[in-house]
Amino acid sequence: MAALDQKAVTFTVASNRVDAAASGSRVDHPVLWLGLLSVLYNGILAFINHNIVPLSLTHVAASEGLILASAIIYLLHKGIYETDLPAFLFLLFTLVVTIYVSVLNRLPFVDHFRNVLIIFCFSGLGGWSNEKTMKLAFRWASLEVLIFLIFEIVSVPFYVSIVHPSDYFANTRGLLPLSYNKTGLFQNALGFPERFSFGIIDHRSSSIFLEQVSLANFCGVIAIYLVSMWDRISRWDRLLFIATAVLILVTNDTRTMLIFCFACIVGYFVFPKIPKNFNLALMPLIIAAGFLVYTMKPNATGDNFTGRINLTMKKIMELDPLAVLGLSVDRVAEFADSGYVYLIYAATIFGVIAFWLFVCLFPAGRTAAQRRCAHSLSLFIFLNMMIGGTAVFSMKIAGLLWFVVGYMRFHDNPRIRQGRAADVTS
């Protein structure tokens, strides 16, 4: 009987590996389209809003909810296994925090739960994705971003005639264009004369994202994908991603992503030599560096690197003590430009700790490629939260970001659908 059981287990594992190998040569279309829609859905809605019928915030929320619901259905169909427990427990803990915060404030507040749900869904999709599907998702998303970026650079009126960002944000977010904005672009993309710029175009580019911050952060997602997958992608794909990233950097005027991309180039060689658990020290080190900058230049202000760091540091030092325990969630909108403070107000100090641990410990670190992914992810998120706000949590960025992190978690050790020997012996 023991011999029969052993043969059954061997047969199950062998057949699973055959199935996994066969599925690796096929495109998983649900995963592909969910990955693409996470990047493109705002652009699609903007086209509809401008050229077909006006939309509202309800349509945006419904579209995002449909994408997440589809991802959840896919993941439930695949099943939740032991390897999924870290993400599942993180989601469950966030649900508890969400209920706690909502009850104490007598105000339904689900923003942070929605952010973590995006992480759960797309890291799960990435974990089940095969290499061909993931490569196609990144290739097509990058190509769409590049095409619309070229449209925007060559002719703003033509770009606006397709998606009209100003109208879209007015209808769906209530952000009416300022009187001086006659371009049709999102007003925050217009920039100002003193801002860092390469001078290629007269505004900050937005492409399919319609606003400049998401496009800048998409450049960071491309950098993480490149350092993680460089040895496994074709020369043409490398050329596509590098061209897209460079064109974003020279037209978006993003200082943070310029620094991050250079860090990733160096990190390609350095990251494999650093233990993965070093990431646990990265967030405290970045915050400590922020305090050092504030100490040296306490009066620095404005939309520059030291000014943004000082803004975050001041808000950290002015924290409402009740906010640490989640009792001031009604003020969370004030901190959309300071990621660490926003997270404390939205998720309590316990939510911040859980997020820190998940970002640092969830990625795998067995291979050089996995360590490159893990270190670049932590640097991207923790640096971004120092000089920015909620952009890294939006589906436009978090979707493909956590998709590649979930895929790299099983890099060189593809996950296979689990079977039971009892099914064979019976």
mmCIF file with all atom_site columns, N, CA and C in Angstrom, residues 223-276:
data_model
loop_
_atom_site.group_PDB
_atom_site.id
_atom_site.type_symbol
_atom_site.label_atom_id
_atom_site.label_alt_id
_atom_site.label_comp_id
_atom_site.label_asym_id
_atom_site.label_entity_id
_atom_site.label_seq_id
_atom_site.pdbx_PDB_ins_code
_atom_site.Cartn_x
_atom_site.Cartn_y
_atom_site.Cartn_z
_atom_site.occupancy
_atom_site.B_iso_or_equiv
_atom_site.pdbx_formal_charge
_atom_site.auth_seq_id
_atom_site.auth_comp_id
_atom_site.auth_asym_id
_atom_site.auth_atom_id
_atom_site.pdbx_PDB_model_num
ATOM 1   N N  . ALA A 1 223 ? 11.895 49.727 -14.901 1.00 0.00 ? 223 ALA A N  1
ATOM 2   C CA . ALA A 1 223 ? 13.246 49.486 -14.387 1.00 0.00 ? 223 ALA A CA 1
ATOM 3   C C  . ALA A 1 223 ? 13.290 48.215 -13.536 1.00 0.00 ? 223 ALA A C  1
ATOM 4   N N  . ILE A 1 224 ? 12.280 48.006 -12.693 1.00 0.00 ? 224 ILE A N  1
ATOM 5   C CA . ILE A 1 224 ? 12.222 46.793 -11.867 1.00 0.00 ? 224 ILE A CA 1
ATOM 6   C C  . ILE A 1 224 ? 12.087 45.560 -12.749 1.00 0.00 ? 224 ILE A C  1
ATOM 7   N N  . TYR A 1 225 ? 11.249 45.641 -13.771 1.00 0.00 ? 225 TYR A N  1
ATOM 8   C CA . TYR A 1 225 ? 11.078 44.516 -14.701 1.00 0.00 ? 225 TYR A CA 1
ATOM 9   C C  . TYR A 1 225 ? 12.398 44.208 -15.417 1.00 0.00 ? 225 TYR A C  1
ATOM 10  N N  . LEU A 1 226 ? 13.108 45.245 -15.861 1.00 0.00 ? 226 LEU A N  1
ATOM 11  C CA . LEU A 1 226 ? 14.354 45.026 -16.596 1.00 0.00 ? 226 LEU A CA 1
ATOM 12  C C  . LEU A 1 226 ? 15.433 44.384 -15.721 1.00 0.00 ? 226 LEU A C  1
ATOM 13  N N  . VAL A 1 227 ? 15.609 44.878 -14.499 1.00 0.00 ? 227 VAL A N  1
ATOM 14  C CA . VAL A 1 227 ? 16.660 44.290 -13.657 1.00 0.00 ? 227 VAL A CA 1
ATOM 15  C C  . VAL A 1 227 ? 16.301 42.868 -13.231 1.00 0.00 ? 227 VAL A C  1
ATOM 16  N N  . SER A 1 228 ? 14.993 42.578 -13.176 1.00 0.00 ? 228 SER A N  1
ATOM 17  C CA . SER A 1 228 ? 14.548 41.244 -12.768 1.00 0.00 ? 228 SER A CA 1
ATOM 18  C C  . SER A 1 228 ? 14.629 40.243 -13.914 1.00 0.00 ? 228 SER A C  1
ATOM 19  N N  . MET A 1 229 ? 14.343 40.697 -15.137 1.00 0.00 ? 229 MET A N  1
ATOM 20  C CA . MET A 1 229 ? 14.162 39.786 -16.269 1.00 0.00 ? 229 MET A CA 1
ATOM 21  C C  . MET A 1 229 ? 15.176 39.984 -17.389 1.00 0.00 ? 229 MET A C  1
ATOM 22  N N  . TRP A 1 230 ? 16.201 40.778 -17.171 1.00 0.00 ? 230 TRP A N  1
ATOM 23  C CA . TRP A 1 230 ? 17.129 41.156 -18.237 1.00 0.00 ? 230 TRP A CA 1
ATOM 24  C C  . TRP A 1 230 ? 17.668 39.947 -18.994 1.00 0.00 ? 230 TRP A C  1
ATOM 25  N N  . ASP A 1 231 ? 18.043 38.911 -18.279 1.00 0.00 ? 231 ASP A N  1
ATOM 26  C CA . ASP A 1 231 ? 18.656 37.736 -18.916 1.00 0.00 ? 231 ASP A CA 1
ATOM 27  C C  . ASP A 1 231 ? 17.641 36.866 -19.651 1.00 0.00 ? 231 ASP A C  1
ATOM 28  N N  . ARG A 1 232 ? 16.351 37.159 -19.497 1.00 0.00 ? 232 ARG A N  1
ATOM 29  C CA . ARG A 1 232 ? 15.325 36.276 -20.054 1.00 0.00 ? 232 ARG A CA 1
ATOM 30  C C  . ARG A 1 232 ? 14.474 36.943 -21.129 1.00 0.00 ? 232 ARG A C  1
ATOM 31  N N  . ILE A 1 233 ? 14.790 38.178 -21.474 1.00 0.00 ? 233 ILE A N  1
ATOM 32  C CA . ILE A 1 233 ? 14.000 38.858 -22.498 1.00 0.00 ? 233 ILE A CA 1
ATOM 33  C C  . ILE A 1 233 ? 14.857 39.108 -23.735 1.00 0.00 ? 233 ILE A C  1
ATOM 34  N N  . SER A 1 234 ? 14.193 39.267 -24.871 1.00 0.00 ? 234 SER A N  1
ATOM 35  C CA . SER A 1 234 ? 14.892 39.409 -26.152 1.00 0.00 ? 234 SER A CA 1
ATOM 36  C C  . SER A 1 234 ? 15.499 40.804 -26.294 1.00 0.00 ? 234 SER A C  1
ATOM 37  N N  . ARG A 1 235 ? 16.383 40.947 -27.277 1.00 0.00 ? 235 ARG A N  1
ATOM 38  C CA . ARG A 1 235 ? 17.003 42.247 -27.537 1.00 0.00 ? 235 ARG A CA 1
ATOM 39  C C  . ARG A 1 235 ? 15.961 43.277 -27.945 1.00 0.00 ? 235 ARG A C  1
ATOM 40  N N  . TRP A 1 236 ? 14.952 42.843 -28.712 1.00 0.00 ? 236 TRP A N  1
ATOM 41  C CA . TRP A 1 236 ? 13.921 43.775 -29.142 1.00 0.00 ? 236 TRP A CA 1
ATOM 42  C C  . TRP A 1 236 ? 13.093 44.273 -27.961 1.00 0.00 ? 236 TRP A C  1
ATOM 43  N N  . ASP A 1 237 ? 12.809 43.376 -27.024 1.00 0.00 ? 237 ASP A N  1
ATOM 44  C CA . ASP A 1 237 ? 12.095 43.801 -25.819 1.00 0.00 ? 237 ASP A CA 1
ATOM 45  C C  . ASP A 1 237 ? 12.940 44.759 -24.988 1.00 0.00 ? 237 ASP A C  1
ATOM 46  N N  . ARG A 1 238 ? 14.231 44.455 -24.862 1.00 0.00 ? 238 ARG A N  1
ATOM 47  C CA . ARG A 1 238 ? 15.115 45.368 -24.137 1.00 0.00 ? 238 ARG A CA 1
ATOM 48  C C  . ARG A 1 238 ? 15.104 46.752 -24.772 1.00 0.00 ? 238 ARG A C  1
ATOM 49  N N  . LEU A 1 239 ? 15.165 46.786 -26.105 1.00 0.00 ? 239 LEU A N  1
ATOM 50  C CA . LEU A 1 239 ? 15.162 48.063 -26.817 1.00 0.00 ? 239 LEU A CA 1
ATOM 51  C C  . LEU A 1 239 ? 13.856 48.817 -26.576 1.00 0.00 ? 239 LEU A C  1
ATOM 52  N N  . LEU A 1 240 ? 12.726 48.095 -26.624 1.00 0.00 ? 240 LEU A N  1
ATOM 53  C CA . LEU A 1 240 ? 11.414 48.716 -26.388 1.00 0.00 ? 240 LEU A CA 1
ATOM 54  C C  . LEU A 1 240 ? 11.342 49.329 -24.995 1.00 0.00 ? 240 LEU A C  1
ATOM 55  N N  . PHE A 1 241 ? 11.723 48.557 -23.974 1.00 0.00 ? 241 PHE A N  1
ATOM 56  C CA . PHE A 1 241 ? 11.603 49.037 -22.598 1.00 0.00 ? 241 PHE A CA 1
ATOM 57  C C  . PHE A 1 241 ? 12.573 50.179 -22.311 1.00 0.00 ? 241 PHE A C  1
ATOM 58  N N  . ILE A 1 242 ? 13.795 50.069 -22.825 1.00 0.00 ? 242 ILE A N  1
ATOM 59  C CA . ILE A 1 242 ? 14.771 51.140 -22.596 1.00 0.00 ? 242 ILE A CA 1
ATOM 60  C C  . ILE A 1 242 ? 14.327 52.422 -23.300 1.00 0.00 ? 242 ILE A C  1
ATOM 61  N N  . ALA A 1 243 ? 13.842 52.284 -24.553 1.00 0.00 ? 243 ALA A N  1
ATOM 62  C CA . ALA A 1 243 ? 13.368 53.463 -25.295 1.00 0.00 ? 243 ALA A CA 1
ATOM 63  C C  . ALA A 1 243 ? 12.206 54.130 -24.578 1.00 0.00 ? 243 ALA A C  1
ATOM 64  N N  . THR A 1 244 ? 11.278 53.321 -24.070 1.00 0.00 ? 244 THR A N  1
ATOM 65  C CA . THR A 1 244 ? 10.132 53.873 -23.340 1.00 0.00 ? 244 THR A CA 1
ATOM 66  C C  . THR A 1 244 ? 10.590 54.590 -22.079 1.00 0.00 ? 244 THR A C  1
ATOM 67  N N  . ALA A 1 245 ? 11.470 53.940 -21.319 1.00 0.00 ? 245 ALA A N  1
ATOM 68  C CA . ALA A 1 245 ? 11.949 54.537 -20.068 1.00 0.00 ? 245 ALA A CA 1
ATOM 69  C C  . ALA A 1 245 ? 12.713 55.829 -20.321 1.00 0.00 ? 245 ALA A C  1
ATOM 70  N N  . VAL A 1 246 ? 13.586 55.844 -21.323 1.00 0.00 ? 246 VAL A N  1
ATOM 71  C CA . VAL A 1 246 ? 14.388 57.041 -21.610 1.00 0.00 ? 246 VAL A CA 1
ATOM 72  C C  . VAL A 1 246 ? 13.484 58.185 -22.064 1.00 0.00 ? 246 VAL A C  1
ATOM 73  N N  . LEU A 1 247 ? 12.504 57.882 -22.922 1.00 0.00 ? 247 LEU A N  1
ATOM 74  C CA . LEU A 1 247 ? 11.608 58.934 -23.399 1.00 0.00 ? 247 LEU A CA 1
ATOM 75  C C  . LEU A 1 247 ? 10.765 59.496 -22.262 1.00 0.00 ? 247 LEU A C  1
ATOM 76  N N  . ILE A 1 248 ? 10.379 58.647 -21.314 1.00 0.00 ? 248 ILE A N  1
ATOM 77  C CA . ILE A 1 248 ? 9.668  59.148 -20.131 1.00 0.00 ? 248 ILE A CA 1
ATOM 78  C C  . ILE A 1 248 ? 10.572 60.068 -19.314 1.00 0.00 ? 248 ILE A C  1
ATOM 79  N N  . LEU A 1 249 ? 11.804 59.640 -19.089 1.00 0.00 ? 249 LEU A N  1
ATOM 80  C CA . LEU A 1 249 ? 12.718 60.408 -18.246 1.00 0.00 ? 249 LEU A CA 1
ATOM 81  C C  . LEU A 1 249 ? 13.015 61.788 -18.820 1.00 0.00 ? 249 LEU A C  1
ATOM 82  N N  . VAL A 1 250 ? 13.142 61.905 -20.149 1.00 0.00 ? 250 VAL A N  1
ATOM 83  C CA . VAL A 1 250 ? 13.525 63.189 -20.735 1.00 0.00 ? 250 VAL A CA 1
ATOM 84  C C  . VAL A 1 250 ? 12.328 64.100 -20.998 1.00 0.00 ? 250 VAL A C  1
ATOM 85  N N  . THR A 1 251 ? 11.106 63.584 -20.849 1.00 0.00 ? 251 THR A N  1
ATOM 86  C CA . THR A 1 251 ? 9.932  64.434 -21.086 1.00 0.00 ? 251 THR A CA 1
ATOM 87  C C  . THR A 1 251 ? 9.067  64.630 -19.845 1.00 0.00 ? 251 THR A C  1
ATOM 88  N N  . ASN A 1 252 ? 9.236  63.782 -18.831 1.00 0.00 ? 252 ASN A N  1
ATOM 89  C CA . ASN A 1 252 ? 8.382  63.862 -17.646 1.00 0.00 ? 252 ASN A CA 1
ATOM 90  C C  . ASN A 1 252 ? 8.980  64.719 -16.536 1.00 0.00 ? 252 ASN A C  1
ATOM 91  N N  . ASP A 1 253 ? 10.272 65.015 -16.642 1.00 0.00 ? 253 ASP A N  1
ATOM 92  C CA . ASP A 1 253 ? 10.947 65.858 -15.643 1.00 0.00 ? 253 ASP A CA 1
ATOM 93  C C  . ASP A 1 253 ? 10.874 65.261 -14.245 1.00 0.00 ? 253 ASP A C  1
ATOM 94  N N  . THR A 1 254 ? 11.070 63.955 -14.155 1.00 0.00 ? 254 THR A N  1
ATOM 95  C CA . THR A 1 254 ? 10.990 63.271 -12.867 1.00 0.00 ? 254 THR A CA 1
ATOM 96  C C  . THR A 1 254 ? 12.387 63.043 -12.307 1.00 0.00 ? 254 THR A C  1
ATOM 97  N N  . ARG A 1 255 ? 12.703 63.733 -11.233 1.00 0.00 ? 255 ARG A N  1
ATOM 98  C CA . ARG A 1 255 ? 14.012 63.584 -10.614 1.00 0.00 ? 255 ARG A CA 1
ATOM 99  C C  . ARG A 1 255 ? 14.133 62.256 -9.879  1.00 0.00 ? 255 ARG A C  1
ATOM 100 N N  . THR A 1 256 ? 13.055 61.866 -9.191  1.00 0.00 ? 256 THR A N  1
ATOM 101 C CA . THR A 1 256 ? 13.100 60.657 -8.373  1.00 0.00 ? 256 THR A CA 1
ATOM 102 C C  . THR A 1 256 ? 13.345 59.418 -9.228  1.00 0.00 ? 256 THR A C  1
ATOM 103 N N  . MET A 1 257 ? 12.623 59.305 -10.349 1.00 0.00 ? 257 MET A N  1
ATOM 104 C CA . MET A 1 257 ? 12.790 58.116 -11.180 1.00 0.00 ? 257 MET A CA 1
ATOM 105 C C  . MET A 1 257 ? 14.110 58.136 -11.940 1.00 0.00 ? 257 MET A C  1
ATOM 106 N N  . LEU A 1 258 ? 14.638 59.319 -12.191 1.00 0.00 ? 258 LEU A N  1
ATOM 107 C CA . LEU A 1 258 ? 15.969 59.400 -12.797 1.00 0.00 ? 258 LEU A CA 1
ATOM 108 C C  . LEU A 1 258 ? 17.004 58.816 -11.837 1.00 0.00 ? 258 LEU A C  1
ATOM 109 N N  . ILE A 1 259 ? 16.907 59.192 -10.570 1.00 0.00 ? 259 ILE A N  1
ATOM 110 C CA . ILE A 1 259 ? 17.805 58.641 -9.540  1.00 0.00 ? 259 ILE A CA 1
ATOM 111 C C  . ILE A 1 259 ? 17.577 57.147 -9.393  1.00 0.00 ? 259 ILE A C  1
ATOM 112 N N  . PHE A 1 260 ? 16.291 56.736 -9.353  1.00 0.00 ? 260 PHE A N  1
ATOM 113 C CA . PHE A 1 260 ? 15.977 55.317 -9.166  1.00 0.00 ? 260 PHE A CA 1
ATOM 114 C C  . PHE A 1 260 ? 16.504 54.478 -10.325 1.00 0.00 ? 260 PHE A C  1
ATOM 115 N N  . CYS A 1 261 ? 16.371 54.960 -11.546 1.00 0.00 ? 261 CYS A N  1
ATOM 116 C CA . CYS A 1 261 ? 16.837 54.190 -12.708 1.00 0.00 ? 261 CYS A CA 1
ATOM 117 C C  . CYS A 1 261 ? 18.351 54.011 -12.678 1.00 0.00 ? 261 CYS A C  1
ATOM 118 N N  . PHE A 1 262 ? 19.081 55.059 -12.305 1.00 0.00 ? 262 PHE A N  1
ATOM 119 C CA . PHE A 1 262 ? 20.531 54.923 -12.170 1.00 0.00 ? 262 PHE A CA 1
ATOM 120 C C  . PHE A 1 262 ? 20.871 53.937 -11.047 1.00 0.00 ? 262 PHE A C  1
ATOM 121 N N  . ALA A 1 263 ? 20.084 53.971 -9.966  1.00 0.00 ? 263 ALA A N  1
ATOM 122 C CA . ALA A 1 263 ? 20.300 53.021 -8.867  1.00 0.00 ? 263 ALA A CA 1
ATOM 123 C C  . ALA A 1 263 ? 20.074 51.592 -9.333  1.00 0.00 ? 263 ALA A C  1
ATOM 124 N N  . CYS A 1 264 ? 19.104 51.389 -10.213 1.00 0.00 ? 264 CYS A N  1
ATOM 125 C CA . CYS A 1 264 ? 18.824 50.048 -10.728 1.00 0.00 ? 264 CYS A CA 1
ATOM 126 C C  . CYS A 1 264 ? 19.943 49.550 -11.648 1.00 0.00 ? 264 CYS A C  1
ATOM 127 N N  . ILE A 1 265 ? 20.531 50.474 -12.422 1.00 0.00 ? 265 ILE A N  1
ATOM 128 C CA . ILE A 1 265 ? 21.659 50.074 -13.281 1.00 0.00 ? 265 ILE A CA 1
ATOM 129 C C  . ILE A 1 265 ? 22.813 49.565 -12.426 1.00 0.00 ? 265 ILE A C  1
ATOM 130 N N  . VAL A 1 266 ? 23.131 50.316 -11.376 1.00 0.00 ? 266 VAL A N  1
ATOM 131 C CA . VAL A 1 266 ? 24.178 49.864 -10.449 1.00 0.00 ? 266 VAL A CA 1
ATOM 132 C C  . VAL A 1 266 ? 23.710 48.629 -9.695  1.00 0.00 ? 266 VAL A C  1
ATOM 133 N N  . GLY A 1 267 ? 22.437 48.632 -9.308  1.00 0.00 ? 267 GLY A N  1
ATOM 134 C CA . GLY A 1 267 ? 21.890 47.529 -8.525  1.00 0.00 ? 267 GLY A CA 1
ATOM 135 C C  . GLY A 1 267 ? 21.870 46.213 -9.261  1.00 0.00 ? 267 GLY A C  1
ATOM 136 N N  . TYR A 1 268 ? 21.813 46.247 -10.582 1.00 0.00 ? 268 TYR A N  1
ATOM 137 C CA . TYR A 1 268 ? 21.841 44.993 -11.346 1.00 0.00 ? 268 TYR A CA 1
ATOM 138 C C  . TYR A 1 268 ? 23.062 44.164 -10.954 1.00 0.00 ? 268 TYR A C  1
ATOM 139 N N  . PHE A 1 269 ? 24.167 44.831 -10.695 1.00 0.00 ? 269 PHE A N  1
ATOM 140 C CA . PHE A 1 269 ? 25.398 44.130 -10.320 1.00 0.00 ? 269 PHE A CA 1
ATOM 141 C C  . PHE A 1 269 ? 25.536 43.981 -8.809  1.00 0.00 ? 269 PHE A C  1
ATOM 142 N N  . VAL A 1 270 ? 24.952 44.928 -8.050  1.00 0.00 ? 270 VAL A N  1
ATOM 143 C CA . VAL A 1 270 ? 25.149 44.942 -6.594  1.00 0.00 ? 270 VAL A CA 1
ATOM 144 C C  . VAL A 1 270 ? 24.075 44.158 -5.859  1.00 0.00 ? 270 VAL A C  1
ATOM 145 N N  . PHE A 1 271 ? 22.809 44.258 -6.290  1.00 0.00 ? 271 PHE A N  1
ATOM 146 C CA . PHE A 1 271 ? 21.695 43.644 -5.567  1.00 0.00 ? 271 PHE A CA 1
ATOM 147 C C  . PHE A 1 271 ? 21.883 42.146 -5.295  1.00 0.00 ? 271 PHE A C  1
ATOM 148 N N  . PRO A 1 272 ? 22.399 41.355 -6.268  1.00 0.00 ? 272 PRO A N  1
ATOM 149 C CA . PRO A 1 272 ? 22.552 39.914 -5.990  1.00 0.00 ? 272 PRO A CA 1
ATOM 150 C C  . PRO A 1 272 ? 23.503 39.607 -4.841  1.00 0.00 ? 272 PRO A C  1
ATOM 151 N N  . LYS A 1 273 ? 24.374 40.560 -4.506  1.00 0.00 ? 273 LYS A N  1
ATOM 152 C CA . LYS A 1 273 ? 25.350 40.332 -3.432  1.00 0.00 ? 273 LYS A CA 1
ATOM 153 C C  . LYS A 1 273 ? 24.799 40.712 -2.054  1.00 0.00 ? 273 LYS A C  1
ATOM 154 N N  . ILE A 1 274 ? 23.599 41.318 -2.024  1.00 0.00 ? 274 ILE A N  1
ATOM 155 C CA . ILE A 1 274 ? 23.022 41.788 -0.765  1.00 0.00 ? 274 ILE A CA 1
ATOM 156 C C  . ILE A 1 274 ? 21.948 40.813 -0.304  1.00 0.00 ? 274 ILE A C  1
ATOM 157 N N  . PRO A 1 275 ? 21.991 40.346 0.935   1.00 0.00 ? 275 PRO A N  1
ATOM 158 C CA . PRO A 1 275 ? 20.938 39.443 1.435   1.00 0.00 ? 275 PRO A CA 1
ATOM 159 C C  . PRO A 1 275 ? 19.566 40.095 1.326   1.00 0.00 ? 275 PRO A C  1
ATOM 160 N N  . LYS A 1 276 ? 18.564 39.310 1.009   1.00 0.00 ? 276 LYS A N  1
ATOM 161 C CA . LYS A 1 276 ? 17.227 39.873 0.818   1.00 0.00 ? 276 LYS A CA 1
ATOM 162 C C  . LYS A 1 276 ? 16.713 40.573 2.071   1.00 0.00 ? 276 LYS A C  1
#
